[in-house]
CSV table of C-alpha atoms in Angstrom, one decimal:
chain,number,residue,atom,x,y,z
G,1,MET,CA,3.5,22.0,-8.3
G,2,ILE,CA,2.2,18.4,-8.0
G,3,LYS,CA,4.2,16.2,-5.7
G,4,LEU,CA,2.0,13.1,-5.4
G,5,ILE,CA,-0.5,11.4,-7.7
G,6,ALA,CA,-2.8,8.6,-6.6
G,7,SER,CA,-5.1,6.6,-8.8
G,8,ASP,CA,-7.7,3.9,-8.2
G,9,ILE,CA,-7.3,0.9,-10.4
G,10,ASP,CA,-10.5,-1.1,-11.1
G,11,GLY,CA,-13.1,1.0,-12.9
G,12,THR,CA,-10.6,3.9,-13.1
G,13,LEU,CA,-7.5,2.7,-14.9
G,14,VAL,CA,-8.9,-0.6,-16.1
G,15,PRO,CA,-12.3,-2.3,-16.3
G,16,ASP,CA,-13.2,-4.1,-13.0
G,17,GLY,CA,-11.1,-7.3,-12.6
G,18,SER,CA,-9.0,-6.7,-15.6
G,19,ASP,CA,-5.2,-7.0,-16.1
G,20,LYS,CA,-5.3,-5.0,-19.3
G,21,ILE,CA,-3.6,-1.6,-18.7
G,22,ASN,CA,-2.2,0.7,-21.3
G,23,PRO,CA,1.6,0.2,-21.0
G,24,GLU,CA,2.2,3.8,-22.0
G,25,ILE,CA,1.3,4.8,-18.4
G,26,PHE,CA,4.5,3.2,-17.2
G,27,SER,CA,6.8,5.5,-19.1
G,28,VAL,CA,4.7,8.5,-18.2
G,29,ILE,CA,4.8,7.7,-14.5
G,30,LEU,CA,8.6,7.3,-14.7
G,31,LYS,CA,9.0,10.6,-16.5
G,32,LEU,CA,6.8,12.3,-13.9
G,33,LYS,CA,9.0,10.8,-11.2
G,34,ALA,CA,12.0,12.4,-12.8
G,35,TYR,CA,10.3,15.7,-12.1
G,36,GLY,CA,9.9,14.7,-8.4
G,37,ILE,CA,6.3,13.5,-8.7
G,38,TYR,CA,5.5,10.2,-6.9
G,39,PHE,CA,2.7,7.8,-8.0
G,40,ALA,CA,0.6,5.6,-5.8
G,41,ALA,CA,-1.7,2.9,-7.1
G,42,ALA,CA,-4.7,2.9,-4.7
G,43,SER,CA,-7.0,-0.2,-4.8
G,44,GLY,CA,-9.1,-2.7,-2.9
G,45,ARG,CA,-6.7,-5.2,-4.5
G,46,PRO,CA,-3.9,-6.9,-2.4
G,47,TRP,CA,-0.5,-5.4,-2.9
G,48,LYS,CA,0.9,-8.3,-4.9
G,49,SER,CA,-1.9,-7.9,-7.5
G,50,ILE,CA,-1.0,-4.2,-7.8
G,51,ALA,CA,2.7,-5.0,-8.2
G,52,ARG,CA,2.0,-7.5,-10.9
G,53,LEU,CA,-0.2,-5.1,-12.8
G,54,PHE,CA,2.5,-2.5,-12.6
G,55,ALA,CA,5.3,-5.1,-13.1
G,56,PRO,CA,7.6,-2.9,-15.3
G,57,ILE,CA,7.7,-0.2,-12.7
G,58,GLN,CA,6.6,-2.0,-9.5
G,59,ASP,CA,9.6,-0.8,-7.5
G,60,GLN,CA,9.0,2.8,-8.6
G,61,ILE,CA,5.6,3.3,-7.1
G,62,PHE,CA,3.7,3.2,-3.8
G,63,TYR,CA,0.9,0.7,-3.1
G,64,ILE,CA,-2.2,1.8,-1.3
G,65,ALA,CA,-3.7,-1.7,-1.2
G,66,GLU,CA,-6.8,-3.4,0.5
G,67,ASN,CA,-8.6,0.0,0.5
G,68,GLY,CA,-5.9,1.5,2.6
G,69,ALA,CA,-5.3,-1.4,5.1
G,70,TYR,CA,-1.9,-1.9,3.5
G,71,VAL,CA,0.5,0.7,2.4
G,72,GLY,CA,3.8,-0.3,0.9
G,73,ALA,CA,6.6,0.2,-1.6
G,74,ARG,CA,9.3,-2.0,-3.2
G,75,GLY,CA,7.7,-5.1,-1.6
G,76,ARG,CA,8.0,-3.6,1.9
G,77,GLU,CA,5.2,-2.8,4.3
G,78,LEU,CA,5.0,0.8,5.4
G,79,PHE,CA,1.6,0.8,7.2
G,80,VAL,CA,-0.6,-2.2,8.0
G,81,THR,CA,-3.9,-2.2,9.9
G,82,PRO,CA,-5.1,-5.7,11.0
G,83,MET,CA,-8.6,-6.6,11.9
G,84,ASP,CA,-9.9,-8.5,14.9
G,85,THR,CA,-9.9,-12.2,14.1
G,86,GLU,CA,-13.2,-12.9,15.9
G,87,ASP,CA,-14.9,-10.2,13.8
G,88,ILE,CA,-13.6,-11.9,10.7
G,89,TYR,CA,-15.0,-15.3,11.8
G,90,GLN,CA,-18.4,-13.8,12.6
G,91,ILE,CA,-18.6,-12.1,9.2
G,92,VAL,CA,-17.5,-15.4,7.4
G,93,ARG,CA,-20.3,-17.3,9.2
G,94,GLN,CA,-22.9,-14.6,8.3
G,95,VAL,CA,-21.9,-14.5,4.6
G,96,ARG,CA,-22.3,-18.3,4.4
G,97,GLU,CA,-26.0,-17.6,5.1
G,98,LEU,CA,-26.4,-15.1,2.3
G,99,LYS,CA,-27.7,-16.3,-1.0
G,100,ASP,CA,-25.2,-16.4,-4.0
G,101,CYS,CA,-22.5,-14.7,-2.0
G,102,ASP,CA,-18.9,-15.6,-1.4
G,103,VAL,CA,-16.5,-14.4,1.2
G,104,MET,CA,-12.8,-13.6,0.7
G,105,VAL,CA,-10.4,-12.7,3.6
G,106,SER,CA,-7.2,-10.8,2.9
G,107,GLY,CA,-4.0,-11.5,4.8
G,108,ARG,CA,-0.8,-9.5,4.3
G,109,ASP,CA,0.4,-11.4,1.3
G,110,VAL,CA,-2.4,-13.8,0.2
G,111,VAL,CA,-6.2,-14.1,0.2
G,112,TYR,CA,-8.2,-16.9,1.8
G,113,LEU,CA,-11.2,-18.3,0.1
G,114,GLU,CA,-13.7,-21.1,0.9
G,115,SER,CA,-15.6,-20.8,-2.4
G,116,LYS,CA,-15.1,-23.0,-5.4
G,117,ASN,CA,-17.0,-20.6,-7.6
G,118,PRO,CA,-15.2,-20.8,-11.0
G,119,VAL,CA,-16.2,-17.3,-12.0
G,120,LEU,CA,-14.8,-15.8,-8.8
G,121,LEU,CA,-11.6,-18.0,-9.0
G,122,HIS,CA,-11.1,-16.7,-12.6
G,123,TYR,CA,-11.4,-13.1,-11.4
G,124,LEU,CA,-9.0,-13.6,-8.5
G,125,ILE,CA,-6.4,-15.7,-10.3
G,126,ASP,CA,-6.5,-14.8,-13.9
G,127,GLY,CA,-7.9,-11.2,-13.6
G,128,TYR,CA,-6.4,-9.8,-10.4
G,129,HIS,CA,-3.5,-12.2,-10.3
G,130,ASN,CA,-3.9,-12.8,-6.6
G,131,ASP,CA,-2.1,-15.5,-4.5
G,132,VAL,CA,-5.1,-17.5,-3.3
G,133,VAL,CA,-5.2,-20.0,-0.5
G,134,GLN,CA,-8.3,-22.2,-0.7
G,135,THR,CA,-9.6,-23.8,2.5
G,136,GLU,CA,-12.8,-25.6,3.6
G,137,ASP,CA,-13.2,-23.3,6.6
G,138,ILE,CA,-11.5,-20.0,7.1
G,139,THR,CA,-12.5,-20.0,10.8
G,140,THR,CA,-10.4,-23.1,11.5
G,141,PHE,CA,-7.5,-22.5,9.0
G,142,ARG,CA,-4.0,-22.4,10.4
G,143,GLU,CA,-0.7,-21.6,8.8
G,144,GLU,CA,2.0,-24.4,8.5
G,145,ASN,CA,3.5,-23.2,11.7
G,146,GLY,CA,0.1,-23.6,13.4
G,147,GLU,CA,-0.6,-19.9,13.8
G,148,ILE,CA,-3.8,-18.1,12.8
G,149,PRO,CA,-3.2,-15.7,9.9
G,150,GLU,CA,-3.3,-12.0,10.5
G,151,PHE,CA,-6.3,-10.6,8.5
G,152,ILE,CA,-6.6,-7.1,7.2
G,153,LYS,CA,-9.8,-7.0,5.1
G,154,VAL,CA,-12.8,-9.1,4.4
G,155,SER,CA,-14.6,-8.9,1.0
G,156,ILE,CA,-18.1,-10.1,0.0
G,157,TYR,CA,-18.6,-11.1,-3.7
G,158,HIS,CA,-22.0,-11.3,-5.3
G,159,GLN,CA,-21.9,-12.1,-9.0
G,160,GLY,CA,-24.1,-10.0,-11.3
G,161,TYR,CA,-24.5,-6.3,-12.2
G,162,ASP,CA,-25.1,-4.2,-9.1
G,163,ALA,CA,-25.9,-7.4,-7.2
G,164,ILE,CA,-23.8,-6.5,-4.2
G,165,HIS,CA,-26.5,-4.1,-2.9
G,166,ALA,CA,-28.3,-7.2,-1.6
G,167,ALA,CA,-25.4,-8.2,0.6
G,168,GLY,CA,-25.0,-4.5,1.6
G,169,ASP,CA,-28.6,-4.4,2.8
G,170,ARG,CA,-27.8,-7.2,5.1
G,171,MET,CA,-24.3,-6.5,6.3
G,172,ILE,CA,-24.1,-2.7,6.5
G,173,PRO,CA,-26.7,-2.5,9.4
G,174,LEU,CA,-24.9,-5.2,11.3
G,175,TRP,CA,-21.4,-3.8,11.0
G,176,SER,CA,-21.3,-0.1,10.0
G,177,LYS,CA,-21.0,1.0,13.7
G,178,LYS,CA,-17.9,-1.1,14.2
G,179,LEU,CA,-16.2,-1.4,10.8
G,180,LYS,CA,-15.7,0.5,7.6
G,181,VAL,CA,-18.1,-1.0,5.1
G,182,VAL,CA,-17.9,0.2,1.5
G,183,THR,CA,-18.9,-0.9,-2.0
G,184,ALA,CA,-15.9,-1.5,-4.2
G,185,GLY,CA,-17.4,-2.1,-7.6
G,186,LYS,CA,-20.7,-3.5,-8.7
G,187,GLU,CA,-20.0,-7.0,-7.2
G,188,TRP,CA,-17.9,-6.3,-4.1
G,189,LEU,CA,-18.5,-5.1,-0.6
G,190,ASP,CA,-15.3,-4.5,1.5
G,191,MET,CA,-15.0,-4.4,5.3
G,192,MET,CA,-12.0,-3.0,7.2
G,193,GLN,CA,-11.2,-1.4,10.5
G,194,PRO,CA,-13.1,1.9,11.0
G,195,GLU,CA,-10.1,4.1,10.6
G,196,VAL,CA,-9.1,2.5,7.3
G,197,ASN,CA,-9.8,4.1,4.0
G,198,LYS,CA,-7.9,5.2,0.9
G,199,GLY,CA,-8.0,8.8,2.1
G,200,ALA,CA,-6.4,8.0,5.4
G,201,ALA,CA,-3.7,6.0,3.7
G,202,LEU,CA,-3.1,8.8,1.2
G,203,GLN,CA,-2.7,11.2,4.1
G,204,LYS,CA,0.1,9.0,5.6
G,205,LEU,CA,1.9,9.2,2.2
G,206,GLN,CA,1.4,13.0,2.0
G,207,GLU,CA,2.9,13.4,5.5
G,208,SER,CA,5.8,11.1,4.7
G,209,LEU,CA,6.5,12.9,1.4
G,210,PHE,CA,5.8,16.5,2.7
G,211,ALA,CA,3.1,16.8,0.0
G,212,THR,CA,0.1,19.1,0.8
G,213,LYS,CA,-3.4,18.7,-0.4
G,214,GLN,CA,-2.7,21.5,-3.0
G,215,GLU,CA,0.2,19.4,-4.3
G,216,THR,CA,-1.8,16.2,-4.7
G,217,MET,CA,-3.7,14.8,-7.7
G,218,VAL,CA,-6.2,11.9,-7.4
G,219,PHE,CA,-8.4,9.8,-9.7
G,220,GLY,CA,-11.3,7.6,-8.7
G,221,ASP,CA,-14.7,6.2,-9.8
G,222,ASN,CA,-16.4,4.5,-6.8
G,223,LEU,CA,-17.6,5.2,-3.3
G,224,ASN,CA,-14.4,3.8,-1.7
G,225,ASP,CA,-12.5,6.6,-3.5
G,226,ILE,CA,-14.3,9.6,-2.0
G,227,GLU,CA,-12.1,10.0,1.1
G,228,MET,CA,-9.1,9.9,-1.1
G,229,ILE,CA,-10.6,12.5,-3.6
G,230,LYS,CA,-11.2,14.8,-0.6
G,231,ARG,CA,-7.5,14.7,0.2
G,232,ALA,CA,-6.5,16.4,-3.2
G,233,GLU,CA,-7.0,19.8,-4.7
G,234,TYR,CA,-6.6,18.2,-8.2
G,235,SER,CA,-9.3,15.6,-7.8
G,236,TYR,CA,-10.7,13.8,-10.8
G,237,ALA,CA,-13.7,11.6,-11.2
G,238,ILE,CA,-13.4,9.7,-14.4
G,239,GLY,CA,-16.3,9.8,-16.9
G,240,ASN,CA,-17.8,6.4,-15.9
G,241,ALA,CA,-17.6,7.2,-12.2
G,242,ARG,CA,-20.6,7.1,-9.9
G,243,GLU,CA,-22.5,10.3,-9.5
G,244,GLU,CA,-21.5,10.7,-5.9
G,245,VAL,CA,-17.8,10.6,-6.9
G,246,LYS,CA,-18.4,13.2,-9.6
G,247,GLN,CA,-20.0,15.5,-7.1
G,248,ALA,CA,-17.1,15.1,-4.7
G,249,ALA,CA,-14.4,15.7,-7.3
G,250,HIS,CA,-13.3,19.1,-8.6
G,251,PHE,CA,-12.8,17.8,-12.2
G,252,ILE,CA,-14.0,15.1,-14.6
G,253,ALA,CA,-11.7,13.1,-16.8
G,254,ASP,CA,-12.5,10.8,-19.7
G,255,THR,CA,-13.6,7.2,-19.0
G,256,ASN,CA,-11.4,4.3,-18.1
G,257,VAL,CA,-11.7,2.6,-21.5
G,258,ASN,CA,-10.7,5.9,-23.1
G,259,ASP,CA,-7.6,6.2,-20.9
G,260,GLY,CA,-8.9,9.2,-18.9
G,261,VAL,CA,-6.2,9.0,-16.3
G,262,LEU,CA,-3.4,8.6,-18.8
G,263,LYS,CA,-4.7,11.6,-20.8
G,264,ILE,CA,-4.5,13.9,-17.7
G,265,LEU,CA,-1.0,12.6,-16.7
G,266,LYS,CA,0.2,13.2,-20.3
G,267,GLU,CA,-1.1,16.8,-20.1
G,268,LEU,CA,0.7,17.3,-16.8
G,269,LEU,CA,3.9,15.9,-18.3
G,270,LYS,CA,3.6,18.1,-21.3
G,271,THR,CA,3.2,21.2,-19.2
G,272,LEU,CA,6.3,20.3,-17.2
G,273,GLU,CA,8.3,19.7,-20.3
G,274,GLU,CA,7.2,23.0,-21.8
G,275,LYS,CA,8.2,24.9,-18.7
G,276,GLU,CA,11.6,23.3,-18.7
G,277,ASN,CA,12.2,24.3,-22.3
């Protein structure tokens, strides 16, 4: 019996950076919850972006946000893993030297951005619906009370198909021994504390809900989903997933544009309803 379902968002439920989700999934999630099955939206997005995407049911699901650096529900923090501020500042300075790259730093509730790149701003505000604080210099920014923000993730954006590999070639050798560094889509590179990943966050939820690996279902498409996929017996890579993810998963679902996740959830719901009748 499934007790917990976790799904990545960008590239899995929706195209990268999109706010277009099939609204049918909301009613399906609620019907599954009536059978005692919880749903967690797992993403590199901040929790507010996830909440807005799932607005009709935002108080009925868990958020595994910032690639696992933030876990919450009903607007409340459950688990948060902050980064070292000096590490953040050093990364920001290094990214400034990279050609055509922008850096974004996530706090608990907002993201901080130096860039005025209109494409990136469109993604963050109109696509992801993030709360964005723009500043000339993240390393000197202070809140209204004069305090330094608490940062939980840093992201590097490089516009263009698969362009982020150039940034990865530079940053991974510098930071992979100290931080978790993962690609999160074709244009994003995410950096968090080494213990942070979606799988570790999912494990915390499993332990809190007394859900075993055999009682967990997971969906993903990119490298930052692999740890999470390994935490579930019912692990699905969607049809447009990277090959590494397909190799790690036990099953393959349809593509994101063909509602692969929703199709599997509807099959699960149908099975439960038939057993009940």
